[in-house]
Every structure is written in structure tokens, then in C-alpha cells.
Amino acid sequence: MHVPVVIVGAGPAGSLLAWILRQRGIESVVLERKSREYVESRIRAGVMEKNAVDLMIKAGVGERLKKECMYHPGVVIGLHNEHHFLDFDKLIGVGVTIYGQSELTKDLLGALAAEDHKVFYEAPATAIEGIEGDSPTVKYAHEGVDKEISCDFVIGADGFHGLSRHAIPAGILKTYENVYPYGWLGVMAKAPPSKEVAMFCHHERGFALLSMRSPKISRLYLQCAPDEDLNEWPDERIWEELDTRLGAPGWELERGEIFQKDVTPLRSFFSQPMSHGRLFLCGDASHIVPPTGAKGLNAAFADVSVLSAALIEYFTKDDATILDRYAGVALARNLQCQRFSSGNTAKYHIHPDSNPFERRMQVAELEYLVSDETSQISYARQHTGLPFDYWPEI
Ligand code: FAD
Ligand code: DHB
């Protein structure tokens, strides 16, 4: 079998790309290692930048998102157990949107399924070959049979643990990584959000974040050890710790049944080049950011915006200009996401090896941020998202 595009991975990046290409009549096959149910229930991102929301709407898959999302005009910063609201809407005219990654994935995979798009689930890609030639092949396993498909382009949208990045020759692929000495203990709770917007709290016992998924569901995080043992965190201990770190006089944390707990180690990682021959990487397959600032999925969508524009130009106008620019443009934007995410992580978390001077300077920086409008404008611009370089003509 030969198709124009093979997409490895049906996460947010792979499924959105397949859907956009489909809107312009460009055929693709999507290979996904896990089951559809597994992908749709993966609880991860919650915050979407305006451009990511606009891309879903432009692609015709934003109806439920528009109805069910929660718009946040800004964020609250917690410091010295006081809450400071940064009004992004007032500062720069843009806020952020809350819509769970699991809902987004259901919308995309549901839209593809409704049109019988070829998405093969439980079909791991096992090898990507011939990317330096004109017709690369992807080997995969499906229903107990080893199969192979050839194409014009392979898209590696298979996340951090995927194989596509490794198809770039070792002498060419460069990787950069920073592993943090802490992680996030995350919980989902049947409790109405205790703030109208997300709240980022610096506290001497560690960072804490209050977020949400709906008017009835809170998403809460605590800085913890990267290998924290969840068995040591009964619900009562989690609520007490959240109270301590998030608290402020006169404010109360809504509690409710905790129905999910997870630990995420924090990591910054990126690889370059983002394309080689006929392989193009997008999303977590090429870059991971620590979640402070919610850039991962948004960065994946920015990649998809450029890559879909590039492939549409290539297949409908025989014009490879954007495709040739993809690796450079996508990397440049991603480096800014990396810079913001690592900086934002350092701003709020307690580094176990920091000395008293460094800790005091960290607090001084936050004191400056909550009091200085110019730095708030810069923060707001970065938090709400940098522009996309190219938009697909859908
Ligand atoms: P993935 O979602 O990793 O999808 C890749 C897919 O490829 C997977 O389905 C995988 O099964 C499949 N795959 C892997 N290997 C193969 C193979 N060999 N063959 C076939 N398929 C394969 N981002 C934000 O923007 N906002 C947030 O608020 C936010 N919060 C987060 C909170 C947490 C706790 C975490 C962990 C992450 C958060 N992120 C957030 C990051 C976001 O979840 C990721 O950046 C996003 O999932 C990336 O999408 P992707 O499609 O590139 O990769
Ligand atoms: C989430 C919210 C954030 O503001 C963030 O920076 C990371 C994650 C969330 O809701 O999951």
C-alpha cells in the first residue's frame, strides 16, 4: 500500500494533523500503538492557548470545545500566602481556555472515526526506513500480522517515547535535556474549583497549582519528589498540603472525592533537526517541556499548524516552500516555549539544592512580577501563547 502521508501516533498532534489534511482531500494513514479508549482517557493537558482553540475551530472540530470550555481572563499568583490576580485580558486582551486533553482527543478521534478515516489502533510502528529517499516505508504490527506501508512523507507524532525521532541518523540528531530534581503529584477531585482561574503558588514547602477541568472538577498539583510514592499520600495528607501551600486568609479550598492520582517527573527536552529527508517530527516526539505554564500541547498544535500548511501547499500547489522552512520555523518557536517553561518552572519551584540567597532572589522576582505592570505584560504575552508562524488554508 502507498499513501501520501503516514502519521505515527494518534495523540493530539497526529489526530489534528490527519483531520486537517483530510479537510483538503490529502489522504493519510494513522498508526497508534494504544487502543482508542486508552488515548481518549489519558488525563494530561488542560490549558489551551487562543491560537490552539482557533485552530480547532478553523478545522471544524471546535463546536463542543466552544460550548464546554471555561475561559480564564488571567491567572492568580500565590506568594507569602496572599493571592494576586494577573488580569491578562486587561493587560493584553487575551486569556487562556480550559478544555481537557481527553475531551479534545475524543473530538478529534471521534471526527476521524465518523468519516471512516484509516486510524489503526493497537498498531505500533516498528521501523521507519528510507527517509532519505523519495518513498519511505513504515513497518508496523496489526492484529498479529507484520505489515508495511510506503508513503511520500512520514510524520513522527508519536510522543516522547516513540520511535520516529530515532530514525534520524545518530550523527545528525542532536538532543538537549534537563531533568529536574522534582515532579508533580496531580489529583483530579470532584470539587468545584476554589478559584475562578488557575492559581500558581510559590511556597517554602514547594510549588502548588490549582486548576480545573469543569465547574465540578478540580485539577490540583503539588511539587513532590520525581519518584514520589503515592502510597504515602492518603487523600487527607494531600488536602492538608494543598491547604498549606495554596491558602490565604479568608479563602477556603473546596474538598471533594479524589478519583485519580498521578506523579509526573519534570523534564525539558528537545531534539533537532525537526525534519530529515521525508520525516517530519511534531509535538512531544521532538520536544517536552515541564508543565509549569502549560505549553506542551499548545506547542504541538503550533507545529501542526505549520506542518499542515506546508503539506497542503505541497500537495495542492506543488510548492515546497513552507515544508523546507518547517524545521527552522518550528524549532525557533519551540526554543521560546522551552525558555518560558524552564524559566517559569524555576520561578515557582523550590530547588532542593538552592541556597538562602537564591531562594530570596526567587521570591524577590515574584514580588516584582506581582507589582510591576511591564513585567506582567511580558509574562501575559508568553503565558497566553506566541503567534503561530503559518496557518493552514482549510
Ligand atoms: P502524545 O500525546 O504523547 O501522543 C503520541 C501518541 O503516539 C500516543 O498516543 C502514543 O501511544 C503513540 N505512539 C508512541 N509510540 C508509537 C509507535 N511506535 N507507534 C504508534 N504510535 C505510537 N500541555 C499543554 O499545552 N497544556 C497543559 O495544560 C498541559 N498540562 C499537562 C499536564 C501534565 C501532568 C502532563 C504530563 C502534560 C501536560 N501537557 C500540557 C503536555 C501535553 O499533554 C503533551 O504535550 C501532549 O500530549 C503532546 O501531544 P502529542 O500528540 O505530541 O504526543
Ligand atoms: C494545568 C494547568 C496549568 O495552568 C498548567 O500550567 C499546567 C497544567 C492543568 O490544568 O492540568
GROMACS .gro file of C-alpha atoms and ligand atoms in nm:
model
  458
    1MET     CA    1   0.000   0.000   0.000
    2HIS     CA    2   0.120   0.356  -0.076
    3VAL     CA    3  -0.038   0.671   0.072
    4PRO     CA    4   0.075   1.035   0.058
    5VAL     CA    5   0.120   1.065   0.437
    6VAL     CA    6   0.173   0.816   0.720
    7ILE     CA    7   0.126   0.965   1.065
    8VAL     CA    8   0.277   0.774   1.357
    9GLY     CA    9   0.079   0.847   1.675
   10ALA     CA   10  -0.286   0.944   1.730
   11GLY     CA   11  -0.231   1.183   2.019
   12PRO     CA   12  -0.346   1.544   1.985
   13ALA     CA   13  -0.076   1.626   1.724
   14GLY     CA   14  -0.123   1.324   1.497
   15SER     CA   15  -0.503   1.325   1.508
   16LEU     CA   16  -0.535   1.700   1.441
   17LEU     CA   17  -0.290   1.681   1.150
   18ALA     CA   18  -0.477   1.386   0.996
   19TRP     CA   19  -0.805   1.572   1.033
   20ILE     CA   20  -0.680   1.899   0.876
   21LEU     CA   21  -0.519   1.718   0.581
   22ARG     CA   22  -0.842   1.525   0.531
   23GLN     CA   23  -1.034   1.853   0.503
   24ARG     CA   24  -0.818   1.934   0.199
   25GLY     CA   25  -0.850   1.586   0.048
   26ILE     CA   26  -0.498   1.472   0.142
   27GLU     CA   27  -0.505   1.106   0.234
   28SER     CA   28  -0.321   0.973   0.538
   29VAL     CA   29  -0.298   0.659   0.746
   30VAL     CA   30  -0.256   0.698   1.123
   31LEU     CA   31  -0.081   0.428   1.327
   32GLU     CA   32  -0.143   0.427   1.702
   33ARG     CA   33   0.025   0.190   1.946
   34LYS     CA   34  -0.255   0.203   2.207
   35SER     CA   35  -0.632   0.149   2.193
   36ARG     CA   36  -0.866   0.438   2.115
   37GLU     CA   37  -1.012   0.418   2.470
   38TYR     CA   38  -0.663   0.446   2.618
   39VAL     CA   39  -0.573   0.755   2.416
   40GLU     CA   40  -0.907   0.922   2.490
   41SER     CA   41  -0.880   0.871   2.863
   42ARG     CA   42  -0.522   0.997   2.905
   43ILE     CA   43  -0.550   1.280   3.158
   44ARG     CA   44  -0.288   1.540   3.080
   45ALA     CA   45  -0.323   1.890   2.944
   46GLY     CA   46  -0.600   2.127   3.040
   47VAL     CA   47  -0.498   2.471   2.922
   48MET     CA   48  -0.527   2.581   2.560
   49GLU     CA   49  -0.387   2.899   2.415
   50LYS     CA   50  -0.616   3.112   2.197
   51ASN     CA   51  -0.436   3.005   1.879
   52ALA     CA   52  -0.482   2.636   1.963
   53VAL     CA   53  -0.854   2.696   2.022
   54ASP     CA   54  -0.879   2.893   1.696
   55LEU     CA   55  -0.709   2.611   1.505
   56MET     CA   56  -0.965   2.357   1.635
   57ILE     CA   57  -1.248   2.592   1.534
   58LYS     CA   58  -1.096   2.665   1.193
   59ALA     CA   59  -1.060   2.290   1.137
   60GLY     CA   60  -1.433   2.243   1.208
   61VAL     CA   61  -1.386   2.039   1.527
   62GLY     CA   62  -1.439   2.316   1.781
   63GLU     CA   63  -1.815   2.301   1.840
   64ARG     CA   64  -1.811   2.109   2.170
   65LEU     CA   65  -1.498   2.295   2.280
   66LYS     CA   66  -1.677   2.631   2.230
   67LYS     CA   67  -1.974   2.509   2.435
   68GLU     CA   68  -1.794   2.334   2.720
   69CYS     CA   69  -1.468   2.524   2.764
   70MET     CA   70  -1.400   2.762   3.051
   71TYR     CA   71  -1.241   3.094   2.963
   72HIS     CA   72  -0.983   3.228   3.209
   73PRO     CA   73  -0.909   3.601   3.178
   74GLY     CA   74  -0.584   3.561   3.373
   75VAL     CA   75  -0.410   3.368   3.650
   76VAL     CA   76  -0.364   3.410   4.022
   77ILE     CA   77  -0.015   3.406   4.171
   78GLY     CA   78   0.013   3.293   4.532
   79LEU     CA   79   0.303   3.439   4.726
   80HIS     CA   80   0.354   3.469   5.104
   81ASN     CA   81   0.007   3.310   5.127
   82GLU     CA   82  -0.152   3.608   4.952
   83HIS     CA   83  -0.334   3.584   4.619
   84HIS     CA   84  -0.254   3.827   4.335
   85PHE     CA   85  -0.470   3.825   4.021
   86LEU     CA   86  -0.288   3.900   3.695
   87ASP     CA   87  -0.559   4.020   3.456
   88PHE     CA   88  -0.422   3.912   3.115
   89ASP     CA   89  -0.741   4.026   2.944
   90LYS     CA   90  -0.691   4.378   3.075
   91LEU     CA   91  -0.314   4.376   3.018
   92ILE     CA   92  -0.307   4.237   2.662
   93GLY     CA   93  -0.666   4.149   2.564
   94VAL     CA   94  -0.617   3.769   2.566
   95GLY     CA   95  -0.670   3.499   2.828
   96VAL     CA   96  -0.645   3.118   2.819
   97THR     CA   97  -0.901   2.841   2.779
   98ILE     CA   98  -0.957   2.532   2.991
   99TYR     CA   99  -1.057   2.220   2.799
  100GLY     CA  100  -0.927   1.876   2.894
  101GLN     CA  101  -0.690   1.691   2.661
  102SER     CA  102  -0.914   1.385   2.697
  103GLU     CA  103  -1.211   1.586   2.561
  104LEU     CA  104  -1.003   1.730   2.279
  105THR     CA  105  -0.882   1.384   2.182
  106LYS     CA  106  -1.239   1.249   2.188
  107ASP     CA  107  -1.344   1.529   1.949
  108LEU     CA  108  -1.059   1.458   1.707
  109LEU     CA  109  -1.064   1.078   1.712
  110GLY     CA  110  -1.447   1.087   1.701
  111ALA     CA  111  -1.442   1.312   1.393
  112LEU     CA  112  -1.191   1.083   1.218
  113ALA     CA  113  -1.396   0.773   1.308
  114ALA     CA  114  -1.720   0.933   1.185
  115GLU     CA  115  -1.562   0.966   0.839
  116ASP     CA  116  -1.404   0.618   0.848
  117HIS     CA  117  -1.055   0.766   0.834
  118LYS     CA  118  -0.784   0.499   0.845
  119VAL     CA  119  -0.665   0.512   1.205
  120PHE     CA  120  -0.520   0.175   1.306
  121TYR     CA  121  -0.526   0.132   1.684
  122GLU     CA  122  -0.308  -0.117   1.870
  123ALA     CA  123  -0.082  -0.091   1.567
  124PRO     CA  124   0.268   0.010   1.684
  125ALA     CA  125   0.510   0.133   1.420
  126THR     CA  126   0.820  -0.085   1.450
  127ALA     CA  127   1.055   0.074   1.194
  128ILE     CA  128   1.079   0.380   0.971
  129GLU     CA  129   1.305   0.330   0.671
  130GLY     CA  130   1.421   0.513   0.360
  131ILE     CA  131   1.354   0.868   0.481
  132GLU     CA  132   1.645   0.998   0.273
  133GLY     CA  133   1.480   0.864  -0.046
  134ASP     CA  134   1.154   0.955  -0.225
  135SER     CA  135   0.933   0.682  -0.086
  136PRO     CA  136   0.996   0.595   0.280
  137THR     CA  137   0.830   0.296   0.443
  138VAL     CA  138   0.683   0.239   0.785
  139LYS     CA  139   0.669  -0.110   0.930
  140TYR     CA  140   0.401  -0.185   1.186
  141ALA     CA  141   0.225  -0.469   1.360
  142HIS     CA  142  -0.153  -0.502   1.349
  143GLU     CA  143  -0.382  -0.785   1.459
  144GLY     CA  144  -0.084  -1.015   1.500
  145VAL     CA  145   0.049  -0.953   1.148
  146ASP     CA  146   0.362  -0.757   1.048
  147LYS     CA  147   0.276  -0.502   0.779
  148GLU     CA  148   0.446  -0.230   0.578
  149ILE     CA  149   0.323   0.086   0.412
  150SER     CA  150   0.505   0.326   0.180
  151CYS     CA  151   0.436   0.696   0.152
  152ASP     CA  152   0.560   1.034   0.035
  153PHE     CA  153   0.605   1.167   0.390
  154VAL     CA  154   0.628   1.015   0.738
  155ILE     CA  155   0.507   1.231   1.024
  156GLY     CA  156   0.652   1.141   1.364
  157ALA     CA  157   0.379   1.243   1.611
  158ASP     CA  158   0.447   0.953   1.845
  159GLY     CA  159   0.533   1.142   2.163
  160PHE     CA  160   0.847   1.139   2.374
  161HIS     CA  161   0.867   0.757   2.397
  162GLY     CA  162   0.804   0.698   2.026
  163LEU     CA  163   1.049   0.568   1.769
  164SER     CA  164   1.034   0.827   1.490
  165ARG     CA  165   1.296   1.066   1.630
  166HIS     CA  166   1.543   0.777   1.635
  167ALA     CA  167   1.501   0.727   1.258
  168ILE     CA  168   1.716   1.039   1.210
  169PRO     CA  169   2.079   0.922   1.177
  170ALA     CA  170   2.266   0.944   1.508
  171GLY     CA  171   2.535   1.172   1.361
  172ILE     CA  172   2.269   1.424   1.260
  173LEU     CA  173   2.025   1.414   1.552
  174LYS     CA  174   2.118   1.641   1.843
  175THR     CA  175   1.931   1.628   2.173
  176TYR     CA  176   1.923   1.863   2.471
  177GLU     CA  177   1.781   1.765   2.806
  178ASN     CA  178   1.734   1.885   3.162
  179VAL     CA  179   1.586   1.653   3.423
  180TYR     CA  180   1.451   1.836   3.728
  181PRO     CA  181   1.503   1.711   4.084
  182TYR     CA  182   1.127   1.725   4.143
  183GLY     CA  183   0.796   1.615   3.994
  184TRP     CA  184   0.424   1.691   4.019
  185LEU     CA  185   0.179   1.493   4.224
  186GLY     CA  186  -0.150   1.553   4.043
  187VAL     CA  187  -0.505   1.478   4.156
  188MET     CA  188  -0.848   1.503   4.000
  189ALA     CA  189  -1.121   1.578   4.253
  190LYS     CA  190  -1.498   1.601   4.240
  191ALA     CA  191  -1.487   1.950   4.388
  192PRO     CA  192  -1.588   2.283   4.235
  193PRO     CA  193  -1.278   2.493   4.158
  194SER     CA  194  -1.192   2.711   4.457
  195LYS     CA  195  -1.083   2.998   4.232
  196GLU     CA  196  -1.227   3.131   3.907
  197VAL     CA  197  -0.892   3.092   3.732
  198ALA     CA  198  -0.580   2.878   3.774
  199MET     CA  199  -0.356   2.967   4.067
  200PHE     CA  200   0.024   2.920   4.075
  201CYS     CA  201   0.159   2.925   4.430
  202HIS     CA  202   0.515   2.961   4.545
  203HIS     CA  203   0.560   2.822   4.895
  204GLU     CA  204   0.864   2.728   5.102
  205ARG     CA  205   0.730   2.370   5.117
  206GLY     CA  206   0.711   2.358   4.738
  207PHE     CA  207   0.505   2.475   4.442
  208ALA     CA  208   0.131   2.408   4.421
  209LEU     CA  209  -0.113   2.465   4.135
  210LEU     CA  210  -0.487   2.487   4.144
  211SER     CA  211  -0.653   2.420   3.810
  212MET     CA  212  -0.977   2.268   3.688
  213ARG     CA  213  -1.148   2.070   3.416
  214SER     CA  214  -1.511   2.182   3.461
  215PRO     CA  215  -1.730   2.372   3.709
  216LYS     CA  216  -1.748   2.049   3.911
  217ILE     CA  217  -1.396   1.905   3.872
  218SER     CA  218  -1.075   2.045   4.018
  219ARG     CA  219  -0.726   1.952   3.896
  220LEU     CA  220  -0.464   2.013   4.163
  221TYR     CA  221  -0.088   1.964   4.170
  222LEU     CA  222   0.183   1.959   4.438
  223GLN     CA  223   0.557   1.974   4.381
  224CYS     CA  224   0.696   1.639   4.501
  225ALA     CA  225   1.000   1.416   4.452
  226PRO     CA  226   1.033   1.287   4.093
  227ASP     CA  227   0.984   0.931   4.223
  228GLU     CA  228   0.729   1.017   4.492
  229ASP     CA  229   0.546   0.712   4.631
  230LEU     CA  230   0.171   0.770   4.601
  231ASN     CA  231   0.110   0.520   4.882
  232GLU     CA  232   0.246   0.780   5.120
  233TRP     CA  233  -0.018   1.028   5.010
  234PRO     CA  234  -0.359   0.939   5.151
  235ASP     CA  235  -0.628   1.189   5.050
  236GLU     CA  236  -0.623   1.371   5.385
  237ARG     CA  237  -0.248   1.441   5.355
  238ILE     CA  238  -0.295   1.576   5.003
  239TRP     CA  239  -0.573   1.814   5.111
  240GLU     CA  240  -0.372   1.938   5.411
  241GLU     CA  241  -0.066   2.002   5.197
  242LEU     CA  242  -0.273   2.181   4.934
  243ASP     CA  243  -0.432   2.393   5.208
  244THR     CA  244  -0.090   2.490   5.344
  245ARG     CA  245   0.063   2.584   5.010
  246LEU     CA  246  -0.240   2.739   4.837
  247GLY     CA  247  -0.402   2.900   5.140
  248ALA     CA  248  -0.464   3.269   5.210
  249PRO     CA  249  -0.657   3.445   5.487
  250GLY     CA  250  -1.032   3.434   5.423
  251TRP     CA  251  -1.003   3.182   5.140
  252GLU     CA  252  -1.114   2.821   5.160
  253LEU     CA  253  -1.014   2.523   4.949
  254GLU     CA  254  -1.313   2.318   4.832
  255ARG     CA  255  -1.256   1.949   4.901
  256GLY     CA  256  -1.421   1.651   4.732
  257GLU     CA  257  -1.368   1.290   4.634
  258ILE     CA  258  -1.024   1.235   4.478
  259PHE     CA  259  -1.077   0.996   4.186
  260GLN     CA  260  -0.734   0.999   4.025
  261LYS     CA  261  -0.375   1.046   4.143
  262ASP     CA  262  -0.056   1.054   3.939
  263VAL     CA  263   0.311   1.152   3.963
  264THR     CA  264   0.483   1.321   3.668
  265PRO     CA  265   0.861   1.372   3.676
  266LEU     CA  266   0.957   1.708   3.521
  267ARG     CA  267   1.179   1.722   3.217
  268SER     CA  268   1.288   1.966   2.946
  269PHE     CA  269   1.396   1.801   2.622
  270PHE     CA  270   1.428   1.893   2.259
  271SER     CA  271   1.583   1.743   1.952
  272GLN     CA  272   1.698   1.894   1.626
  273PRO     CA  273   1.660   1.891   1.333
  274MET     CA  274   1.279   1.860   1.341
  275SER     CA  275   1.285   1.708   0.994
  276HIS     CA  276   1.522   1.494   0.796
  277GLY     CA  277   1.461   1.387   0.438
  278ARG     CA  278   1.096   1.285   0.424
  279LEU     CA  279   1.046   1.251   0.801
  280PHE     CA  280   0.887   1.542   0.989
  281LEU     CA  281   0.860   1.541   1.369
  282CYS     CA  282   0.593   1.725   1.560
  283GLY     CA  283   0.479   1.762   1.920
  284ASP     CA  284   0.627   1.565   2.210
  285ALA     CA  285   0.814   1.342   1.962
  286SER     CA  286   1.062   1.628   1.931
  287HIS     CA  287   1.018   1.837   2.245
  288ILE     CA  288   0.900   1.806   2.605
  289VAL     CA  289   0.856   2.096   2.846
  290PRO     CA  290   0.794   2.087   3.220
  291PRO     CA  291   0.419   2.154   3.258
  292THR     CA  292   0.452   2.484   3.453
  293GLY     CA  293   0.291   2.722   3.205
  294ALA     CA  294   0.101   2.457   3.006
  295LYS     CA  295   0.296   2.474   2.683
  296GLY     CA  296   0.325   2.109   2.568
  297LEU     CA  297   0.002   2.052   2.379
  298ASN     CA  298  -0.003   2.411   2.261
  299ALA     CA  299   0.347   2.372   2.117
  300ALA     CA  300   0.234   2.050   1.945
  301PHE     CA  301  -0.058   2.240   1.786
  302ALA     CA  302   0.176   2.518   1.671
  303ASP     CA  303   0.387   2.252   1.494
  304VAL     CA  304   0.072   2.107   1.337
  305SER     CA  305  -0.037   2.450   1.214
  306VAL     CA  306   0.290   2.497   1.022
  307LEU     CA  307   0.317   2.136   0.906
  308SER     CA  308  -0.041   2.116   0.781
  309ALA     CA  309   0.003   2.448   0.596
  310ALA     CA  310   0.325   2.308   0.444
  311LEU     CA  311   0.174   1.976   0.333
  312ILE     CA  312  -0.136   2.147   0.190
  313GLU     CA  313   0.085   2.380  -0.016
  314TYR     CA  314   0.293   2.085  -0.128
  315PHE     CA  315   0.007   1.859  -0.233
  316THR     CA  316  -0.235   2.118  -0.371
  317LYS     CA  317   0.009   2.369  -0.527
  318ASP     CA  318   0.324   2.163  -0.575
  319ASP     CA  319   0.500   2.424  -0.360
  320ALA     CA  320   0.755   2.302  -0.103
  321THR     CA  321   0.848   2.646   0.036
  322ILE     CA  322   0.689   2.606   0.379
  323LEU     CA  323   0.788   2.240   0.402
  324ASP     CA  324   1.152   2.341   0.351
  325ARG     CA  325   1.114   2.604   0.625
  326TYR     CA  326   0.933   2.377   0.873
  327ALA     CA  327   1.233   2.255   1.075
  328GLY     CA  328   1.375   2.604   1.124
  329VAL     CA  329   1.047   2.782   1.197
  330ALA     CA  330   0.916   2.514   1.432
  331LEU     CA  331   1.244   2.487   1.623
  332ALA     CA  332   1.271   2.865   1.671
  333ARG     CA  333   0.921   2.885   1.822
  334ASN     CA  334   0.981   2.577   2.034
  335LEU     CA  335   1.300   2.723   2.178
  336GLN     CA  336   1.094   3.015   2.308
  337CYS     CA  337   0.846   2.769   2.464
  338GLN     CA  338   1.140   2.585   2.621
  339ARG     CA  339   1.282   2.910   2.758
  340PHE     CA  340   0.948   3.018   2.906
  341SER     CA  341   0.866   2.676   3.052
  342SER     CA  342   1.203   2.620   3.217
  343GLY     CA  343   1.211   2.979   3.345
  344ASN     CA  344   0.856   2.953   3.478
  345THR     CA  345   0.943   2.625   3.649
  346ALA     CA  346   1.246   2.780   3.819
  347LYS     CA  347   1.032   3.080   3.923
  348TYR     CA  348   0.787   2.879   4.133
  349HIS     CA  349   0.951   2.553   4.245
  350ILE     CA  350   1.182   2.502   4.540
  351HIS     CA  351   1.512   2.361   4.413
  352PRO     CA  352   1.641   2.123   4.681
  353ASP     CA  353   2.000   2.249   4.635
  354SER     CA  354   1.932   2.624   4.628
  355ASN     CA  355   2.097   2.838   4.894
  356PRO     CA  356   1.923   3.105   5.106
  357PHE     CA  357   2.041   3.383   4.873
  358GLU     CA  358   1.898   3.208   4.566
  359ARG     CA  359   1.569   3.142   4.746
  360ARG     CA  360   1.537   3.505   4.849
  361MET     CA  361   1.611   3.623   4.494
  362GLN     CA  362   1.349   3.382   4.363
  363VAL     CA  363   1.091   3.536   4.595
  364ALA     CA  364   1.210   3.887   4.500
  365GLU     CA  365   1.147   3.807   4.135
  366LEU     CA  366   0.790   3.701   4.211
  367GLU     CA  367   0.742   4.010   4.429
  368TYR     CA  368   0.849   4.218   4.131
  369LEU     CA  369   0.618   4.031   3.894
  370VAL     CA  370   0.307   4.082   4.109
  371SER     CA  371   0.381   4.453   4.146
  372ASP     CA  372   0.517   4.565   3.807
  373GLU     CA  373   0.284   4.607   3.512
  374THR     CA  374   0.553   4.597   3.243
  375SER     CA  375   0.677   4.257   3.355
  376GLN     CA  376   0.315   4.139   3.383
  377ILE     CA  377   0.257   4.232   3.018
  378SER     CA  378   0.560   4.032   2.910
  379TYR     CA  379   0.451   3.738   3.128
  380ALA     CA  380   0.096   3.756   2.990
  381ARG     CA  381   0.220   3.753   2.629
  382GLN     CA  382   0.423   3.439   2.689
  383HIS     CA  383   0.170   3.262   2.910
  384THR     CA  384  -0.115   3.313   2.663
  385GLY     CA  385   0.098   3.197   2.371
  386LEU     CA  386   0.331   3.320   2.099
  387PRO     CA  387   0.183   3.359   1.750
  388PHE     CA  388   0.171   3.066   1.507
  389ASP     CA  389   0.406   3.120   1.211
  390TYR     CA  390   0.176   2.970   0.946
  391TRP     CA  391  -0.192   2.876   0.938
  392PRO     CA  392  -0.330   2.608   0.707
  393GLU     CA  393  -0.579   2.710   0.440
  394ILE     CA  394  -0.858   2.473   0.535
  395FAD     P1  395   0.128   1.228   2.281
  395FAD     O1  396   0.009   1.287   2.344
  395FAD     O2  397   0.235   1.170   2.361
  395FAD     O3  398   0.082   1.132   2.166
  395FAD     C1  399   0.170   1.042   2.099
  395FAD     C2  400   0.095   0.917   2.060
  395FAD     O4  401   0.183   0.831   1.988
  395FAD     C3  402   0.046   0.837   2.181
  395FAD     O5  403  -0.093   0.812   2.167
  395FAD     C4  404   0.130   0.710   2.177
  395FAD     O6  405   0.059   0.595   2.225
  395FAD     C5  406   0.162   0.698   2.028
  395FAD     N1  407   0.282   0.618   1.997
  395FAD     C6  408   0.400   0.615   2.064
  395FAD     N2  409   0.486   0.528   2.003
  395FAD     C7  410   0.421   0.478   1.897
  395FAD     C8  411   0.455   0.384   1.798
  395FAD     N3  412   0.576   0.324   1.794
  395FAD     N4  413   0.364   0.354   1.703
  395FAD     C9  414   0.241   0.412   1.703
  395FAD     N5  415   0.203   0.502   1.797
  395FAD    C10  416   0.292   0.536   1.892
  395FAD     N6  417   0.023   2.076   2.762
  395FAD    C11  418  -0.047   2.191   2.745
  395FAD     O7  419  -0.037   2.253   2.636
  395FAD     N7  420  -0.130   2.242   2.841
  395FAD    C12  421  -0.141   2.182   2.964
  395FAD     O8  422  -0.219   2.227   3.047
  395FAD    C13  423  -0.063   2.065   2.989
  395FAD     N8  424  -0.069   2.003   3.108
  395FAD    C14  425  -0.001   1.887   3.126
  395FAD    C15  426  -0.009   1.827   3.249
  395FAD    C16  427   0.060   1.706   3.271
  395FAD    C17  428   0.052   1.643   3.406
  395FAD    C18  429   0.133   1.645   3.165
  395FAD    C19  430   0.204   1.514   3.184
  395FAD    C20  431   0.141   1.706   3.041
  395FAD    C21  432   0.075   1.827   3.020
  395FAD     N9  433   0.083   1.893   2.897
  395FAD    C22  434   0.016   2.012   2.880
  395FAD    C23  435   0.158   1.836   2.784
  395FAD    C24  436   0.069   1.763   2.681
  395FAD     O9  437  -0.009   1.664   2.745
  395FAD    C25  438   0.155   1.698   2.571
  395FAD    O10  439   0.245   1.795   2.522
  395FAD    C26  440   0.070   1.646   2.453
  395FAD    O11  441   0.007   1.525   2.488
  395FAD    C27  442   0.156   1.621   2.329
  395FAD    O12  443   0.079   1.564   2.226
  395FAD     P2  444   0.146   1.472   2.116
  395FAD    O13  445   0.035   1.430   2.024
  395FAD    O14  446   0.265   1.538   2.059
  395FAD    O15  447   0.205   1.346   2.195
  396DHB     C1  448  -0.260   2.259   3.407
  396DHB     C2  449  -0.285   2.393   3.423
  396DHB     C3  450  -0.180   2.482   3.417
  396DHB     O1  451  -0.201   2.615   3.428
  396DHB     C4  452  -0.050   2.436   3.395
  396DHB     O2  453   0.049   2.526   3.390
  396DHB     C5  454  -0.028   2.302   3.380
  396DHB     C6  455  -0.133   2.212   3.386
  396DHB     C7  456  -0.373   2.164   3.414
  396DHB     O3  457  -0.489   2.209   3.430
  396DHB     O4  458  -0.351   2.043   3.401
   0.00000   0.00000   0.00000
